[in-house]
XYZ file of C-alpha atoms in Angstrom:
116
model
C -15.343 15.602 2.044
C -14.684 18.621 -0.168
C -14.286 21.129 2.650
C -12.907 18.754 5.243
C -10.112 16.260 5.295
C -9.057 16.377 1.648
C -9.814 19.482 -0.337
C -9.027 19.374 -4.045
C -7.499 22.648 -5.209
C -7.106 23.893 -8.804
C -3.307 23.895 -8.536
C -3.299 20.348 -7.210
C -5.467 19.244 -10.122
C -3.157 20.900 -12.644
C 0.055 19.508 -11.161
C -1.321 15.988 -10.715
C -2.817 15.995 -14.227
C 0.609 16.988 -15.579
C 2.254 14.108 -13.735
C -0.352 11.643 -15.033
C -0.035 12.983 -18.580
C 3.705 12.410 -18.671
C 3.272 9.090 -16.898
C 0.770 7.962 -19.568
C 3.391 8.502 -22.265
C 6.105 6.644 -20.350
C 3.946 3.620 -19.450
C 2.672 3.394 -23.028
C 6.304 3.216 -24.166
C 6.820 0.250 -21.842
C 4.922 -1.835 -24.414
C 7.459 -1.882 -27.279
C 10.419 -2.064 -24.893
C 8.937 -5.033 -23.037
C 8.238 -6.860 -26.320
C 11.479 -6.186 -28.202
C 14.092 -6.058 -25.460
C 12.672 -8.149 -22.620
C 10.755 -10.639 -24.814
C 7.482 -10.228 -22.905
C 4.533 -11.704 -24.796
C 2.764 -8.993 -26.821
C -0.688 -9.505 -25.225
C 0.772 -9.043 -21.725
C 2.888 -6.033 -22.736
C 0.011 -4.324 -24.556
C -2.440 -4.973 -21.716
C -0.075 -3.623 -19.072
C 1.486 -0.727 -20.979
C -1.524 0.625 -22.820
C -3.899 -0.330 -20.009
C -1.943 1.783 -17.520
C -1.675 4.629 -20.039
C -5.454 4.662 -20.462
C -5.909 4.572 -16.680
C -3.582 7.583 -16.343
C -5.730 9.564 -18.762
C -9.021 8.451 -17.178
C -7.845 9.276 -13.658
C -6.488 12.652 -14.816
C -10.003 13.441 -16.014
C -11.442 12.660 -12.576
C -9.082 14.807 -10.499
C -11.891 17.130 -9.367
C -12.986 14.328 -7.046
C -11.020 13.212 -3.972
C -11.288 9.492 -4.847
C -9.206 10.122 -7.979
C -6.195 10.871 -5.765
C -6.542 7.451 -4.138
C -6.824 5.865 -7.593
C -3.790 7.885 -8.730
C -1.816 6.643 -5.751
C -2.702 3.036 -6.579
C -1.656 3.773 -10.151
C 1.779 4.814 -8.861
C 2.186 1.397 -7.228
C 1.110 -0.328 -10.452
C 3.600 1.758 -12.412
C 6.426 0.699 -10.084
C 5.279 -2.919 -10.549
C 5.835 -2.623 -14.323
C 9.481 -2.958 -13.360
C 8.868 -6.703 -13.436
C 8.416 -6.360 -17.213
C 10.988 -3.615 -17.835
C 13.447 -3.266 -14.920
C 14.100 0.436 -15.611
C 10.483 1.058 -14.624
C 11.298 0.302 -10.983
C 13.347 3.509 -11.037
C 10.985 5.521 -13.248
C 7.966 4.366 -11.243
C 9.533 5.631 -8.031
C 10.283 8.946 -9.766
C 6.631 9.282 -10.842
C 5.411 8.344 -7.363
C 7.660 11.039 -5.889
C 6.353 13.572 -8.420
C 2.761 12.557 -7.587
C 3.287 13.010 -3.849
C 5.170 16.260 -4.406
C 2.415 17.606 -6.683
C -0.191 17.018 -3.988
C 1.767 18.481 -1.093
C 3.393 21.408 -2.904
C 0.061 22.531 -4.381
C -1.649 22.289 -1.001
C 1.136 24.232 0.707
C 1.338 26.933 -1.972
C -2.410 27.390 -2.221
C -2.740 27.246 1.553
C -0.322 30.152 1.954
C -1.982 32.221 -0.788
C -5.386 31.929 0.942
C -4.100 33.825 3.989
């Protein structure tokens, strides 16, 4: 798959890793907000917030492989779903999903034009 349908480029890896790095920080910060402001039970808030943060970091480390981009896309949906714990995350999750999609397409376009 590396030379065919979905080629992972160095710029795409860098941009997507940057998105996931910032996303890890934001979803980790969902934990205290969910507990103190929205009165979510601490085990649920910790599992969701820190669990997603760890997934962001793990997926960022796998971005050399095409399957990591599928996992990253699923992670964007899960991040939007954290809006059920902290409503502001509906908005922030959509922002991160847009950044994720933009990182993939902009890197492919830029690196595609520099190959010519």
